[in-house]
């Protein structure tokens, strides 16, 4: 794995992501984010749910929902493998081959570096396995003008996900080195925003109120005493995210964030005076 300074230098001047760095992440897990922020929990979180006006998202995993940077990187790794097999057969064979690897080899393939100790390896592999075992329920309230109820929702796994978002794997490596799971969540959310805006041909700056960030990053907000503390954590994480989205711009304001999309996305963070 490249050092943080090497990744920052490379990402800052990269408008087009080289093919070898393109990975994929399931869009269903980007908004809202229910993954735990920390890899180690005193009591594993086995169930989480968030409901808003549009849908209800629910995650379940008996061994504990994958958390922290390892959980997010593992989900991205699995999703990338499965996306490459889209419209083909062989997912079960890929899973079998991946699980035959030694824990050290799996760590290297996912994180991009050698593990630094047995406890880190154990923490990683727990997330790696639970990412595969996690069940997702995504109740869309309106689909094709039809109302759906909770009774029609069936859980699915990462291997069943059809819709994913292309991401830069170097961004996740940098944010792993910065120990910033919130940074990974912010990167994924803003990358998705940039992708949607580009698709719509929208080059104007969009304003994202703090209320939106509170709803999207529910797990982080619930751990903060107030909005001031939450905003401080988001702004701190954004200082690392800016290198991951070099062709976009972001400006922090009192009531939210002004965001303009770019090819892969965030120029130096501007703090409103």
PDB file of C-alpha atoms in Angstrom:
ATOM      1  CA  UNK A   1       0.000   0.000   0.000  1.00  0.00           C
ATOM      2  CA  UNK A   2       1.225   3.494  -0.768  1.00  0.00           C
ATOM      3  CA  UNK A   3       1.803   5.839   2.161  1.00  0.00           C
ATOM      4  CA  UNK A   4      -0.802   8.461   3.033  1.00  0.00           C
ATOM      5  CA  UNK A   5       1.364  11.234   1.548  1.00  0.00           C
ATOM      6  CA  UNK A   6       1.826   9.271  -1.698  1.00  0.00           C
ATOM      7  CA  UNK A   7      -1.911   8.609  -1.951  1.00  0.00           C
ATOM      8  CA  UNK A   8      -2.737  12.282  -1.304  1.00  0.00           C
ATOM      9  CA  UNK A   9      -0.278  13.381  -3.995  1.00  0.00           C
ATOM     10  CA  UNK A  10      -1.635  10.841  -6.484  1.00  0.00           C
ATOM     11  CA  UNK A  11      -5.318  11.490  -5.767  1.00  0.00           C
ATOM     12  CA  UNK A  12      -5.011  15.276  -5.762  1.00  0.00           C
ATOM     13  CA  UNK A  13      -3.953  15.383  -9.402  1.00  0.00           C
ATOM     14  CA  UNK A  14      -6.082  12.542 -10.726  1.00  0.00           C
ATOM     15  CA  UNK A  15      -9.096  13.537 -12.817  1.00  0.00           C
ATOM     16  CA  UNK A  16      -9.586  10.086 -14.332  1.00  0.00           C
ATOM     17  CA  UNK A  17      -9.432   6.990 -12.137  1.00  0.00           C
ATOM     18  CA  UNK A  18      -7.179   4.302 -13.672  1.00  0.00           C
ATOM     19  CA  UNK A  19      -9.095   1.102 -14.353  1.00  0.00           C
ATOM     20  CA  UNK A  20      -7.087  -0.939 -11.841  1.00  0.00           C
ATOM     21  CA  UNK A  21      -8.309   1.315  -8.989  1.00  0.00           C
ATOM     22  CA  UNK A  22     -12.017   1.201  -9.870  1.00  0.00           C
ATOM     23  CA  UNK A  23     -14.015  -0.662  -7.227  1.00  0.00           C
ATOM     24  CA  UNK A  24     -17.734  -0.828  -6.393  1.00  0.00           C
ATOM     25  CA  UNK A  25     -19.875  -0.211  -3.326  1.00  0.00           C
ATOM     26  CA  UNK A  26     -23.586  -1.076  -2.847  1.00  0.00           C
ATOM     27  CA  UNK A  27     -25.647   2.108  -3.140  1.00  0.00           C
ATOM     28  CA  UNK A  28     -28.275   0.744  -0.750  1.00  0.00           C
ATOM     29  CA  UNK A  29     -25.773   1.139   2.122  1.00  0.00           C
ATOM     30  CA  UNK A  30     -24.766   4.739   1.316  1.00  0.00           C
ATOM     31  CA  UNK A  31     -27.968   6.565   2.281  1.00  0.00           C
ATOM     32  CA  UNK A  32     -28.597   6.153   5.161  1.00  0.00           C
ATOM     33  CA  UNK A  33     -25.465   4.692   6.751  1.00  0.00           C
ATOM     34  CA  UNK A  34     -26.238   2.109   9.447  1.00  0.00           C
ATOM     35  CA  UNK A  35     -22.822   0.448   9.706  1.00  0.00           C
ATOM     36  CA  UNK A  36     -21.195   0.793  13.157  1.00  0.00           C
ATOM     37  CA  UNK A  37     -18.370   3.327  13.231  1.00  0.00           C
ATOM     38  CA  UNK A  38     -16.046   1.166  15.311  1.00  0.00           C
ATOM     39  CA  UNK A  39     -14.658  -2.274  14.567  1.00  0.00           C
ATOM     40  CA  UNK A  40     -14.570  -3.343  18.194  1.00  0.00           C
ATOM     41  CA  UNK A  41     -17.804  -3.261  20.137  1.00  0.00           C
ATOM     42  CA  UNK A  42     -18.248  -4.330  23.764  1.00  0.00           C
ATOM     43  CA  UNK A  43     -21.452  -5.989  22.579  1.00  0.00           C
ATOM     44  CA  UNK A  44     -21.655  -6.693  18.821  1.00  0.00           C
ATOM     45  CA  UNK A  45     -24.410  -4.767  17.031  1.00  0.00           C
ATOM     46  CA  UNK A  46     -26.510  -7.474  15.383  1.00  0.00           C
ATOM     47  CA  UNK A  47     -29.466  -5.388  14.216  1.00  0.00           C
ATOM     48  CA  UNK A  48     -30.017  -1.815  12.956  1.00  0.00           C
ATOM     49  CA  UNK A  49     -32.915  -0.038  11.267  1.00  0.00           C
ATOM     50  CA  UNK A  50     -33.578   3.459   9.914  1.00  0.00           C
ATOM     51  CA  UNK A  51     -36.876   4.704   8.541  1.00  0.00           C
ATOM     52  CA  UNK A  52     -37.551   7.891   6.594  1.00  0.00           C
ATOM     53  CA  UNK A  53     -40.254   9.184   4.262  1.00  0.00           C
ATOM     54  CA  UNK A  54     -38.958   7.139   1.340  1.00  0.00           C
ATOM     55  CA  UNK A  55     -37.969   3.776   2.735  1.00  0.00           C
ATOM     56  CA  UNK A  56     -36.933   1.583   5.646  1.00  0.00           C
ATOM     57  CA  UNK A  57     -33.444   0.083   5.645  1.00  0.00           C
ATOM     58  CA  UNK A  58     -32.650  -2.774   8.003  1.00  0.00           C
ATOM     59  CA  UNK A  59     -29.394  -4.676   8.576  1.00  0.00           C
ATOM     60  CA  UNK A  60     -29.040  -7.971  10.444  1.00  0.00           C
ATOM     61  CA  UNK A  61     -26.053 -10.196  11.193  1.00  0.00           C
ATOM     62  CA  UNK A  62     -25.824 -12.732  14.009  1.00  0.00           C
ATOM     63  CA  UNK A  63     -22.050 -12.330  14.340  1.00  0.00           C
ATOM     64  CA  UNK A  64     -22.312  -8.531  14.358  1.00  0.00           C
ATOM     65  CA  UNK A  65     -22.811  -5.986  11.570  1.00  0.00           C
ATOM     66  CA  UNK A  66     -19.390  -5.196  10.000  1.00  0.00           C
ATOM     67  CA  UNK A  67     -18.077  -1.906  11.356  1.00  0.00           C
ATOM     68  CA  UNK A  68     -15.214   0.578  11.132  1.00  0.00           C
ATOM     69  CA  UNK A  69     -12.876   0.883   8.169  1.00  0.00           C
ATOM     70  CA  UNK A  70     -12.462  -2.905   7.900  1.00  0.00           C
ATOM     71  CA  UNK A  71     -16.209  -3.415   7.534  1.00  0.00           C
ATOM     72  CA  UNK A  72     -16.540  -0.783   4.836  1.00  0.00           C
ATOM     73  CA  UNK A  73     -13.484  -2.008   2.910  1.00  0.00           C
ATOM     74  CA  UNK A  74     -14.665  -5.626   3.128  1.00  0.00           C
ATOM     75  CA  UNK A  75     -18.108  -4.716   1.795  1.00  0.00           C
ATOM     76  CA  UNK A  76     -16.447  -2.819  -1.063  1.00  0.00           C
ATOM     77  CA  UNK A  77     -14.176  -5.773  -1.828  1.00  0.00           C
ATOM     78  CA  UNK A  78     -17.011  -8.304  -1.957  1.00  0.00           C
ATOM     79  CA  UNK A  79     -19.232  -5.967  -3.991  1.00  0.00           C
ATOM     80  CA  UNK A  80     -16.414  -5.440  -6.499  1.00  0.00           C
ATOM     81  CA  UNK A  81     -15.954  -9.184  -6.958  1.00  0.00           C
ATOM     82  CA  UNK A  82     -19.692  -9.696  -7.468  1.00  0.00           C
ATOM     83  CA  UNK A  83     -20.093  -6.704  -9.808  1.00  0.00           C
ATOM     84  CA  UNK A  84     -17.412  -8.147 -12.072  1.00  0.00           C
ATOM     85  CA  UNK A  85     -19.563 -11.268 -12.327  1.00  0.00           C
ATOM     86  CA  UNK A  86     -22.776  -9.382 -13.146  1.00  0.00           C
ATOM     87  CA  UNK A  87     -25.011 -11.256 -15.623  1.00  0.00           C
ATOM     88  CA  UNK A  88     -22.801 -14.349 -15.263  1.00  0.00           C
ATOM     89  CA  UNK A  89     -22.763 -17.388 -13.042  1.00  0.00           C
ATOM     90  CA  UNK A  90     -20.039 -18.303 -10.615  1.00  0.00           C
ATOM     91  CA  UNK A  91     -20.617 -16.166  -7.525  1.00  0.00           C
ATOM     92  CA  UNK A  92     -20.737 -19.226  -5.257  1.00  0.00           C
ATOM     93  CA  UNK A  93     -17.427 -20.439  -6.690  1.00  0.00           C
ATOM     94  CA  UNK A  94     -15.836 -17.017  -6.107  1.00  0.00           C
ATOM     95  CA  UNK A  95     -17.022 -16.985  -2.490  1.00  0.00           C
ATOM     96  CA  UNK A  96     -15.631 -20.469  -1.955  1.00  0.00           C
ATOM     97  CA  UNK A  97     -12.234 -19.512  -3.406  1.00  0.00           C
ATOM     98  CA  UNK A  98     -12.060 -16.277  -1.388  1.00  0.00           C
ATOM     99  CA  UNK A  99     -12.800 -18.115   1.855  1.00  0.00           C
ATOM    100  CA  UNK A 100     -10.059 -20.650   1.105  1.00  0.00           C
ATOM    101  CA  UNK A 101      -7.470 -17.887   1.373  1.00  0.00           C
ATOM    102  CA  UNK A 102      -5.456 -17.499   4.541  1.00  0.00           C
ATOM    103  CA  UNK A 103      -6.553 -14.626   6.778  1.00  0.00           C
ATOM    104  CA  UNK A 104      -3.277 -12.827   6.036  1.00  0.00           C
ATOM    105  CA  UNK A 105      -3.805 -13.118   2.274  1.00  0.00           C
ATOM    106  CA  UNK A 106      -7.402 -11.895   2.571  1.00  0.00           C
ATOM    107  CA  UNK A 107      -6.191  -8.911   4.618  1.00  0.00           C
ATOM    108  CA  UNK A 108      -3.609  -8.021   1.976  1.00  0.00           C
ATOM    109  CA  UNK A 109      -6.102  -8.342  -0.892  1.00  0.00           C
ATOM    110  CA  UNK A 110      -8.720  -6.151   0.806  1.00  0.00           C
ATOM    111  CA  UNK A 111      -6.588  -3.562   2.601  1.00  0.00           C
ATOM    112  CA  UNK A 112      -3.578  -3.530   0.264  1.00  0.00           C
ATOM    113  CA  UNK A 113      -0.901  -4.033   2.915  1.00  0.00           C
ATOM    114  CA  UNK A 114       0.408  -6.582   5.414  1.00  0.00           C
ATOM    115  CA  UNK A 115      -1.404  -6.789   8.754  1.00  0.00           C
ATOM    116  CA  UNK A 116       0.481  -5.408  11.766  1.00  0.00           C
ATOM    117  CA  UNK A 117      -0.585  -7.869  14.461  1.00  0.00           C
ATOM    118  CA  UNK A 118      -2.809 -10.792  15.391  1.00  0.00           C
ATOM    119  CA  UNK A 119      -5.493  -8.618  17.018  1.00  0.00           C
ATOM    120  CA  UNK A 120      -5.752  -6.471  13.875  1.00  0.00           C
ATOM    121  CA  UNK A 121      -6.001  -9.590  11.744  1.00  0.00           C
ATOM    122  CA  UNK A 122      -8.735 -11.068  13.959  1.00  0.00           C
ATOM    123  CA  UNK A 123     -10.712  -7.811  13.869  1.00  0.00           C
ATOM    124  CA  UNK A 124     -10.385  -7.616  10.101  1.00  0.00           C
ATOM    125  CA  UNK A 125     -11.402 -11.201   9.380  1.00  0.00           C
ATOM    126  CA  UNK A 126     -14.475 -10.909  11.588  1.00  0.00           C
ATOM    127  CA  UNK A 127     -15.632  -7.961   9.447  1.00  0.00           C
ATOM    128  CA  UNK A 128     -14.655  -9.758   6.237  1.00  0.00           C
ATOM    129  CA  UNK A 129     -16.861 -12.754   7.063  1.00  0.00           C
ATOM    130  CA  UNK A 130     -19.750 -10.784   8.550  1.00  0.00           C
ATOM    131  CA  UNK A 131     -19.898  -8.540   5.444  1.00  0.00           C
ATOM    132  CA  UNK A 132     -20.701 -11.676   3.484  1.00  0.00           C
ATOM    133  CA  UNK A 133     -23.226 -12.938   6.060  1.00  0.00           C
ATOM    134  CA  UNK A 134     -25.073  -9.638   6.592  1.00  0.00           C
ATOM    135  CA  UNK A 135     -28.735  -9.571   5.600  1.00  0.00           C
ATOM    136  CA  UNK A 136     -30.224  -6.375   4.156  1.00  0.00           C
ATOM    137  CA  UNK A 137     -33.897  -5.398   4.013  1.00  0.00           C
ATOM    138  CA  UNK A 138     -34.665  -2.406   1.824  1.00  0.00           C
ATOM    139  CA  UNK A 139     -38.325  -1.454   1.814  1.00  0.00           C
ATOM    140  CA  UNK A 140     -39.011   1.021  -0.974  1.00  0.00           C
ATOM    141  CA  UNK A 141     -42.365   2.642  -0.254  1.00  0.00           C
ATOM    142  CA  UNK A 142     -43.025   3.676  -3.841  1.00  0.00           C
ATOM    143  CA  UNK A 143     -41.789   1.662  -6.801  1.00  0.00           C
ATOM    144  CA  UNK A 144     -43.387   2.100 -10.232  1.00  0.00           C
ATOM    145  CA  UNK A 145     -46.268   3.977  -8.577  1.00  0.00           C
ATOM    146  CA  UNK A 146     -47.162   0.972  -6.429  1.00  0.00           C
ATOM    147  CA  UNK A 147     -47.288   0.930  -2.649  1.00  0.00           C
ATOM    148  CA  UNK A 148     -45.315  -1.799  -0.929  1.00  0.00           C
ATOM    149  CA  UNK A 149     -45.613  -2.889   2.686  1.00  0.00           C
ATOM    150  CA  UNK A 150     -43.109  -4.380   5.100  1.00  0.00           C
ATOM    151  CA  UNK A 151     -44.711  -7.748   4.528  1.00  0.00           C
ATOM    152  CA  UNK A 152     -43.421  -7.870   0.947  1.00  0.00           C
ATOM    153  CA  UNK A 153     -39.808  -7.143   1.868  1.00  0.00           C
ATOM    154  CA  UNK A 154     -37.361 -10.036   1.777  1.00  0.00           C
ATOM    155  CA  UNK A 155     -33.796  -9.777   3.080  1.00  0.00           C
ATOM    156  CA  UNK A 156     -30.921 -10.127   0.633  1.00  0.00           C
ATOM    157  CA  UNK A 157     -27.136 -10.328   0.909  1.00  0.00           C
ATOM    158  CA  UNK A 158     -24.218  -8.470  -0.686  1.00  0.00           C
ATOM    159  CA  UNK A 159     -24.014 -11.113  -3.403  1.00  0.00           C
ATOM    160  CA  UNK A 160     -27.606 -10.245  -4.421  1.00  0.00           C
ATOM    161  CA  UNK A 161     -26.982  -6.492  -4.813  1.00  0.00           C
ATOM    162  CA  UNK A 162     -27.583  -5.335  -8.390  1.00  0.00           C
ATOM    163  CA  UNK A 163     -27.008  -1.588  -8.068  1.00  0.00           C
ATOM    164  CA  UNK A 164     -23.550  -0.386  -7.065  1.00  0.00           C
ATOM    165  CA  UNK A 165     -21.517   2.813  -7.218  1.00  0.00           C
ATOM    166  CA  UNK A 166     -18.038   2.957  -8.821  1.00  0.00           C
ATOM    167  CA  UNK A 167     -15.448   4.247  -6.339  1.00  0.00           C
ATOM    168  CA  UNK A 168     -11.689   4.792  -6.217  1.00  0.00           C
ATOM    169  CA  UNK A 169     -10.084   2.079  -4.077  1.00  0.00           C
ATOM    170  CA  UNK A 170      -7.187   4.440  -3.268  1.00  0.00           C
ATOM    171  CA  UNK A 171      -9.652   6.717  -1.465  1.00  0.00           C
ATOM    172  CA  UNK A 172     -10.597   3.896   0.894  1.00  0.00           C
ATOM    173  CA  UNK A 173      -6.916   3.071   1.434  1.00  0.00           C
ATOM    174  CA  UNK A 174      -6.152   6.677   2.371  1.00  0.00           C
ATOM    175  CA  UNK A 175      -9.116   6.932   4.737  1.00  0.00           C
ATOM    176  CA  UNK A 176      -8.129   3.585   6.286  1.00  0.00           C
ATOM    177  CA  UNK A 177      -4.688   5.032   7.043  1.00  0.00           C
ATOM    178  CA  UNK A 178      -6.399   8.097   8.526  1.00  0.00           C
ATOM    179  CA  UNK A 179      -8.572   5.767  10.664  1.00  0.00           C
ATOM    180  CA  UNK A 180     -11.694   7.503   9.417  1.00  0.00           C
ATOM    181  CA  UNK A 181     -14.779   5.317   8.840  1.00  0.00           C
ATOM    182  CA  UNK A 182     -16.851   8.527   8.811  1.00  0.00           C
ATOM    183  CA  UNK A 183     -14.516   9.785   6.081  1.00  0.00           C
ATOM    184  CA  UNK A 184     -15.271   6.688   4.000  1.00  0.00           C
ATOM    185  CA  UNK A 185     -19.012   7.291   4.477  1.00  0.00           C
ATOM    186  CA  UNK A 186     -18.655  10.943   3.457  1.00  0.00           C
ATOM    187  CA  UNK A 187     -16.581  10.017   0.431  1.00  0.00           C
ATOM    188  CA  UNK A 188     -19.164   7.450  -0.698  1.00  0.00           C
ATOM    189  CA  UNK A 189     -22.065   9.872  -0.186  1.00  0.00           C
ATOM    190  CA  UNK A 190     -20.424  12.805  -2.003  1.00  0.00           C
ATOM    191  CA  UNK A 191     -19.159  10.529  -4.769  1.00  0.00           C
ATOM    192  CA  UNK A 192     -22.731   9.326  -5.274  1.00  0.00           C
ATOM    193  CA  UNK A 193     -23.941  12.954  -5.276  1.00  0.00           C
ATOM    194  CA  UNK A 194     -21.356  13.867  -7.920  1.00  0.00           C
ATOM    195  CA  UNK A 195     -22.299  10.856 -10.033  1.00  0.00           C
ATOM    196  CA  UNK A 196     -26.022  11.756  -9.922  1.00  0.00           C
ATOM    197  CA  UNK A 197     -25.364  15.430 -10.698  1.00  0.00           C
ATOM    198  CA  UNK A 198     -23.124  14.551 -13.651  1.00  0.00           C
ATOM    199  CA  UNK A 199     -25.740  12.161 -14.984  1.00  0.00           C
ATOM    200  CA  UNK A 200     -28.320  14.957 -14.862  1.00  0.00           C
ATOM    201  CA  UNK A 201     -25.909  17.434 -16.446  1.00  0.00           C
ATOM    202  CA  UNK A 202     -26.045  19.601 -13.320  1.00  0.00           C
ATOM    203  CA  UNK A 203     -22.878  21.696 -12.982  1.00  0.00           C
ATOM    204  CA  UNK A 204     -24.343  24.160 -10.503  1.00  0.00           C
ATOM    205  CA  UNK A 205     -23.535  24.143  -6.821  1.00  0.00           C
ATOM    206  CA  UNK A 206     -26.065  22.227  -4.712  1.00  0.00           C
ATOM    207  CA  UNK A 207     -26.713  23.078  -1.076  1.00  0.00           C
ATOM    208  CA  UNK A 208     -26.884  20.152   1.368  1.00  0.00           C
ATOM    209  CA  UNK A 209     -28.401  21.193   4.750  1.00  0.00           C
ATOM    210  CA  UNK A 210     -26.972  19.767   7.960  1.00  0.00           C
ATOM    211  CA  UNK A 211     -30.309  18.000   8.502  1.00  0.00           C
ATOM    212  CA  UNK A 212     -29.539  15.834   5.453  1.00  0.00           C
ATOM    213  CA  UNK A 213     -26.145  14.855   6.852  1.00  0.00           C
ATOM    214  CA  UNK A 214     -27.770  14.054  10.204  1.00  0.00           C
ATOM    215  CA  UNK A 215     -30.221  11.702   8.479  1.00  0.00           C
ATOM    216  CA  UNK A 216     -27.640  10.055   6.203  1.00  0.00           C
ATOM    217  CA  UNK A 217     -24.958   9.571   8.879  1.00  0.00           C
ATOM    218  CA  UNK A 218     -27.394   8.391  11.505  1.00  0.00           C
ATOM    219  CA  UNK A 219     -24.914   6.174  13.389  1.00  0.00           C
ATOM    220  CA  UNK A 220     -22.472   9.073  13.843  1.00  0.00           C
ATOM    221  CA  UNK A 221     -25.150  11.613  14.778  1.00  0.00           C
ATOM    222  CA  UNK A 222     -26.603   9.331  17.452  1.00  0.00           C
ATOM    223  CA  UNK A 223     -23.225   9.290  19.225  1.00  0.00           C
ATOM    224  CA  UNK A 224     -22.904  13.088  19.333  1.00  0.00           C
ATOM    225  CA  UNK A 225     -24.352  15.200  22.145  1.00  0.00           C
ATOM    226  CA  UNK A 226     -25.522  17.959  19.828  1.00  0.00           C
ATOM    227  CA  UNK A 227     -25.376  19.299  16.270  1.00  0.00           C
ATOM    228  CA  UNK A 228     -22.274  21.371  17.026  1.00  0.00           C
ATOM    229  CA  UNK A 229     -20.295  18.242  17.954  1.00  0.00           C
ATOM    230  CA  UNK A 230     -21.615  16.393  14.900  1.00  0.00           C
ATOM    231  CA  UNK A 231     -20.654  19.249  12.549  1.00  0.00           C
ATOM    232  CA  UNK A 232     -17.155  19.332  14.026  1.00  0.00           C
ATOM    233  CA  UNK A 233     -16.675  15.612  13.337  1.00  0.00           C
ATOM    234  CA  UNK A 234     -17.954  15.935   9.765  1.00  0.00           C
ATOM    235  CA  UNK A 235     -15.686  18.909   9.027  1.00  0.00           C
ATOM    236  CA  UNK A 236     -12.685  17.061  10.496  1.00  0.00           C
ATOM    237  CA  UNK A 237     -13.389  14.018   8.303  1.00  0.00           C
ATOM    238  CA  UNK A 238     -13.855  16.224   5.221  1.00  0.00           C
ATOM    239  CA  UNK A 239     -10.255  17.418   5.553  1.00  0.00           C
ATOM    240  CA  UNK A 240      -9.201  13.937   4.436  1.00  0.00           C
ATOM    241  CA  UNK A 241     -12.040  13.393   1.943  1.00  0.00           C
ATOM    242  CA  UNK A 242     -11.093  16.447  -0.142  1.00  0.00           C
ATOM    243  CA  UNK A 243      -8.112  14.577  -1.581  1.00  0.00           C
ATOM    244  CA  UNK A 244     -10.347  11.715  -2.714  1.00  0.00           C
ATOM    245  CA  UNK A 245     -12.628  13.859  -4.891  1.00  0.00           C
ATOM    246  CA  UNK A 246     -10.206  16.231  -6.617  1.00  0.00           C
ATOM    247  CA  UNK A 247     -12.417  17.662  -9.371  1.00  0.00           C
ATOM    248  CA  UNK A 248     -15.353  18.751  -7.190  1.00  0.00           C
ATOM    249  CA  UNK A 249     -15.671  21.701  -4.851  1.00  0.00           C
ATOM    250  CA  UNK A 250     -17.107  21.919  -1.377  1.00  0.00           C
ATOM    251  CA  UNK A 251     -17.763  24.872   0.859  1.00  0.00           C
ATOM    252  CA  UNK A 252     -18.769  24.565   4.497  1.00  0.00           C
ATOM    253  CA  UNK A 253     -21.379  27.097   5.576  1.00  0.00           C
ATOM    254  CA  UNK A 254     -23.294  27.714   8.785  1.00  0.00           C
ATOM    255  CA  UNK A 255     -26.452  25.869   7.668  1.00  0.00           C
ATOM    256  CA  UNK A 256     -24.928  23.182   5.494  1.00  0.00           C
ATOM    257  CA  UNK A 257     -22.480  22.422   2.703  1.00  0.00           C
ATOM    258  CA  UNK A 258     -22.383  23.797  -0.835  1.00  0.00           C
ATOM    259  CA  UNK A 259     -21.277  21.045  -3.216  1.00  0.00           C
ATOM    260  CA  UNK A 260     -20.439  21.187  -6.915  1.00  0.00           C
ATOM    261  CA  UNK A 261     -19.789  17.976  -8.788  1.00  0.00           C
ATOM    262  CA  UNK A 262     -16.746  17.134 -10.849  1.00  0.00           C
ATOM    263  CA  UNK A 263     -15.595  14.097 -12.793  1.00  0.00           C
ATOM    264  CA  UNK A 264     -14.585  12.080  -9.784  1.00  0.00           C
ATOM    265  CA  UNK A 265     -15.061  14.816  -7.343  1.00  0.00           C
ATOM    266  CA  UNK A 266     -13.570  17.662  -3.890  1.00  0.00           C
ATOM    267  CA  UNK A 267     -11.143  20.580  -4.269  1.00  0.00           C
ATOM    268  CA  UNK A 268      -9.536  22.094  -1.153  1.00  0.00           C
ATOM    269  CA  UNK A 269     -12.058  22.496   1.630  1.00  0.00           C
ATOM    270  CA  UNK A 270     -13.226  26.087   2.053  1.00  0.00           C
ATOM    271  CA  UNK A 271     -14.357  27.082   5.515  1.00  0.00           C
ATOM    272  CA  UNK A 272     -16.773  30.019   5.532  1.00  0.00           C
ATOM    273  CA  UNK A 273     -15.351  32.979   7.414  1.00  0.00           C
TER     274      UNK A 273
END
